[in-house]
Coordinates of C-alpha atoms in Angstrom, one line a residue:
M1 CA -30.3 -42.6 59.8
S2 CA -30.5 -39.1 61.1
E3 CA -33.9 -37.5 61.3
E4 CA -32.7 -34.0 60.1
C5 CA -29.9 -35.0 57.6
I6 CA -30.8 -34.1 54.0
F7 CA -29.0 -37.1 52.6
C8 CA -30.9 -39.4 55.0
K9 CA -34.1 -37.8 53.9
I10 CA -33.2 -38.4 50.3
A11 CA -32.4 -42.1 51.1
R12 CA -35.8 -42.4 52.9
K13 CA -37.6 -40.8 49.8
E14 CA -38.7 -37.9 51.9
V15 CA -37.0 -35.5 49.5
P16 CA -37.4 -36.2 45.8
T17 CA -34.4 -36.8 43.7
Q18 CA -33.6 -38.5 40.4
P19 CA -31.3 -41.4 41.4
I20 CA -28.5 -42.3 38.9
Y21 CA -28.0 -45.5 40.9
E22 CA -29.6 -47.0 44.0
D23 CA -29.3 -50.2 46.0
H24 CA -29.6 -51.3 49.6
D25 CA -26.3 -49.5 50.6
L26 CA -25.9 -46.5 48.3
I27 CA -27.7 -43.8 46.4
A28 CA -26.1 -41.7 43.7
F29 CA -27.6 -38.5 42.2
A30 CA -26.5 -35.3 40.4
D31 CA -25.2 -32.5 42.6
I32 CA -27.6 -29.5 42.7
Q33 CA -24.6 -27.2 42.5
P34 CA -22.3 -28.8 40.0
V35 CA -18.7 -27.6 39.5
A36 CA -18.3 -29.6 36.3
P37 CA -20.5 -31.1 33.6
V38 CA -20.4 -34.4 35.5
H39 CA -20.9 -33.9 39.2
V40 CA -22.5 -36.9 41.0
L41 CA -22.8 -37.5 44.7
I42 CA -22.5 -41.1 45.9
V43 CA -24.0 -41.4 49.4
P44 CA -24.0 -44.3 51.8
K45 CA -27.6 -44.8 53.1
E46 CA -26.3 -45.5 56.5
H47 CA -25.6 -42.2 58.3
M48 CA -22.0 -41.5 59.0
V49 CA -20.9 -37.9 59.6
N50 CA -17.5 -38.3 57.9
L51 CA -14.5 -40.6 57.4
N52 CA -13.5 -40.2 61.1
E53 CA -16.8 -41.9 62.0
A54 CA -16.4 -44.8 59.6
G55 CA -15.3 -48.0 61.1
K56 CA -14.0 -51.4 59.9
N57 CA -17.6 -52.6 59.3
D58 CA -18.0 -49.7 56.8
V59 CA -15.1 -50.7 54.6
P60 CA -17.2 -52.9 52.3
V61 CA -19.7 -50.1 51.5
L62 CA -16.9 -47.5 51.1
G63 CA -15.1 -49.8 48.7
K64 CA -18.4 -50.4 46.9
A65 CA -18.9 -46.6 46.6
L66 CA -15.4 -46.2 45.0
R67 CA -16.2 -48.9 42.5
L68 CA -19.6 -47.3 41.8
A69 CA -17.7 -44.0 41.1
A70 CA -15.7 -45.8 38.4
K71 CA -18.9 -47.4 36.9
I72 CA -20.8 -44.1 36.8
A73 CA -17.7 -42.3 35.3
D74 CA -17.7 -44.9 32.5
E75 CA -21.5 -44.5 32.0
K76 CA -21.1 -40.7 31.9
G77 CA -18.3 -40.9 29.3
V78 CA -15.5 -39.5 31.5
A79 CA -13.6 -42.6 32.5
D80 CA -11.1 -42.4 29.7
S81 CA -10.6 -38.6 29.8
G82 CA -10.3 -38.5 33.6
Y83 CA -12.3 -37.6 36.6
R84 CA -11.9 -36.9 40.3
V85 CA -13.4 -38.6 43.3
V86 CA -13.4 -36.4 46.4
V87 CA -14.4 -36.8 50.0
N88 CA -14.6 -33.5 51.9
N89 CA -14.0 -34.3 55.6
G90 CA -14.9 -31.7 58.2
E91 CA -15.5 -28.0 58.0
Q92 CA -11.9 -27.0 57.0
G93 CA -12.0 -29.9 54.5
G94 CA -15.0 -28.2 52.7
Q95 CA -17.7 -30.6 54.0
V96 CA -21.0 -28.9 53.8
V97 CA -23.4 -31.7 54.5
P98 CA -22.5 -33.7 57.7
H99 CA -23.1 -37.1 56.0
L100 CA -20.2 -38.9 54.4
H101 CA -20.4 -38.8 50.6
L102 CA -18.2 -38.9 47.5
H103 CA -18.1 -36.4 44.7
L104 CA -17.5 -37.7 41.2
I105 CA -16.4 -34.8 39.1
G106 CA -15.4 -34.7 35.5
G107 CA -16.3 -33.7 32.0
R108 CA -13.8 -30.8 31.7
P109 CA -10.1 -30.3 32.6
L110 CA -9.7 -30.0 36.4
D111 CA -7.1 -28.0 38.1
P112 CA -4.3 -30.3 39.4
K113 CA -4.1 -28.1 42.5
M114 CA -6.4 -29.3 45.3
G115 CA -6.5 -26.2 47.5

């Protein structure tokens, strides 16, 4: 984990949050700046800056994160109507926090254009 990373601090319980889900590998919580009624961040506890840093040993946790997105979408009532799972990668990709994370977004019609 990184000493200064906000998501690492959340994972270490140094910054309070209301987890929607947590286990040994992942923590999920509501985004503090939601863009839709459902906006959940799914964060691997192991610090990885972005997808470029993820290696073959990270594949199981990344797959687990995607399955968790579907589970939370179901629990939040957006699985049937539709939702989006986004990974912003790098500055031009819109990544604000340099720690790999997934955005689960739904609860309203989303623009089909991505940029």
